[in-house]
C-alpha positions as MATLAB code, in Angstrom:
seq = 'MIWQDILMMIGGFGFAIALIPSLIGKSKPAKSTCAITGGILTSYVVAMATLGLYFSAIATGITATMWWLLLIQQLRRAK';
ca = [
     109.663  135.291   41.717;
     108.209  134.440   45.150;
     110.005  132.524   47.795;
     107.552  129.619   47.561;
     108.535  129.058   43.866;
     112.200  128.936   44.847;
     111.592  126.592   47.722;
     109.523  124.181   45.696;
     112.004  124.369   42.811;
     114.833  123.333   45.171;
     112.749  120.504   46.466;
     111.830  119.366   42.964;
     115.436  119.258   41.916;
     116.380  117.420   45.192;
     113.755  114.780   44.371;
     115.142  114.361   40.917;
     118.661  113.921   42.172;
     117.409  111.269   44.679;
     115.924  109.229   41.809;
     119.174  108.974   39.823;
     120.325  105.793   41.594;
     116.924  104.135   40.753;
     117.184  105.127   37.183;
     120.682  103.830   36.626;
     120.596  100.942   39.112;
     119.124   97.489   38.781;
     116.621   97.874   41.597;
     113.384   99.687   40.539;
     110.218  100.720   42.339;
     107.006   98.862   41.623;
     105.156   99.772   38.383;
     102.173  100.926   40.367;
     104.370  103.246   42.426;
     105.948  104.692   39.301;
     102.541  105.278   37.527;
     100.768  106.763   40.564;
     103.648  109.081   41.499;
     104.240  110.127   37.865;
     100.550  110.899   37.474;
     100.266  112.878   40.691;
     103.429  114.879   39.904;
     102.207  115.613   36.430;
      99.018  117.048   37.792;
     101.139  119.187   40.219;
     103.098  120.548   37.229;
      99.814  121.750   35.654;
      98.704  123.310   38.914;
     101.995  125.004   39.575;
     102.144  126.423   35.965;
      98.621  127.818   36.230;
      99.640  129.575   39.492;
     102.645  131.152   37.772;
     105.215  129.021   39.709;
     107.143  128.217   36.551;
     110.440  127.248   38.185;
     108.602  124.782   40.465;
     106.732  123.400   37.466;
     109.972  122.818   35.606;
     111.659  121.054   38.505;
     108.601  118.985   39.243;
     108.281  118.166   35.579;
     111.817  116.786   35.543;
     110.997  114.601   38.623;
     107.688  113.479   37.023;
     109.523  112.532   33.808;
     112.025  110.500   35.854;
     109.141  108.538   37.433;
     107.609  107.864   33.985;
     111.093  106.693   32.818;
     111.191  104.277   35.772;
     107.757  102.956   34.678;
     109.061  102.382   31.155;
     112.051  100.588   32.478;
     109.832   98.361   34.592;
     107.573   97.606   31.605;
     110.535   96.761   29.391;
     111.939   94.534   32.096;
     108.550   92.597   32.346;
     108.827   91.593   28.623;
];
């Protein structure tokens, strides 16, 4: 494991922890913010995995999933 993988993994988990209040709270980011951020992070996961940065990919995948869940919450709220 290289130090960059560890650093990006820690950052990925930090971002995921920071999103918990948005997931459980009433206030949500805009749908476009959720979709764009989720899409970009998903592409990062693919890039990280192909570079062998598997721990970073997992942590970023969790964060990306949380953004997609926020989008789903927003779409359900709009109904």
